[in-house]
Amino acid sequence: MTSLNETPRGMRVAIAFLGRRNAGKSSVLNALVGYDLAIVSDVPGTTTDPVSKNVEISPLGPCMVIDTAGIDDEGELGEKRRGKTREVLKDADVGLIIVGDGRWTSFEEEILAGLQAKSRPVIVVVNKIDKCSGKEVIKAVRERGLDYAAVSAVTGEGIAALKENIRGLKNITGLESPSLLAGLIGAGDLVLLVTPIDAGAPKGRLILPQVQTIRDILDNQALALVVKGTELKGALSKLTEPPALVIADSQIVQEAAATVPESIPLTTFSTVFSRFKGDLTQLVTGVKTIDVLEEGDKVLIAEACTHHA
């Protein structure tokens, strides 16, 4: 079961393990996470479909690792598996091209071209250096100006350096988790959070979006004040300065709007996360279409919500 406090996908770095069959993709994955997460076998084609797992990798933090089938898989079924592997490229934040026999082939070129076409950072992992030097592939990688790490998934040699390479890419490409409230608050600002505590609220804790918002406020060196809807008016009256922002639960936003002065920005947790994870500008553009609706037009109202699943 997924933890209620688990880091969401949008705040994880997705690392795809790509390469030919028996290059050691699953073995490198296991060495990177520090335990046997993926099935390892000498039989070519053990991994048949992309497998994604949420993990914590020190010192990288929350990640999603994606193990893939060999890009050189054969036959009609193999072509379907290769298609699945290619689809992974659009979901990956970082692509690791695993080479296990010291050779740089057209298959590695295909993976590289796919990652570069989507502007994904690439690290070539020269695996099995306990068995071969990998000089040929290292030469090819250097000629292409790519980052690489020489490792042995069996002995663990080079794995720490690989982690540092990934962390360096993460910093360079801005893959670190962006701020929920970027551009809305600054250091020292006070943010007032309004949450309903009723029969429908979980016992003994706040829901995840509220927890994430509080953490983001603290990460921005700002101040968070959390109150129930019934205490909002009293809280505002006790403040010597107005808050920089008020964030209310959607259930009580109308009540909050009636209480919060118009001079104070007011939004909802849902809107904050729509801005963070979705295309809020496009959604607002869609709302404006309401003004030009004509009689007989059809409007789709859909909600993706676990409460109504």
JSON list of C-alpha atoms in Angstrom, two decimals, residues 5 17 49 114 201 249 284:
[
{"chain": "A", "resi": 5, "resn": "ASN", "atom": "CA", "xyz": [3.04, 10.62, 3.31]},
{"chain": "A", "resi": 17, "resn": "PHE", "atom": "CA", "xyz": [17.84, 2.14, -16.94]},
{"chain": "A", "resi": 49, "resn": "ASP", "atom": "CA", "xyz": [8.12, -4.71, -19.71]},
{"chain": "A", "resi": 114, "resn": "GLY", "atom": "CA", "xyz": [15.88, 9.25, -28.32]},
{"chain": "A", "resi": 201, "resn": "ALA", "atom": "CA", "xyz": [-11.02, 14.70, 8.22]},
{"chain": "A", "resi": 249, "resn": "ASP", "atom": "CA", "xyz": [-9.61, 24.12, 1.61]},
{"chain": "A", "resi": 284, "resn": "VAL", "atom": "CA", "xyz": [-8.07, 29.31, -16.98]}
]
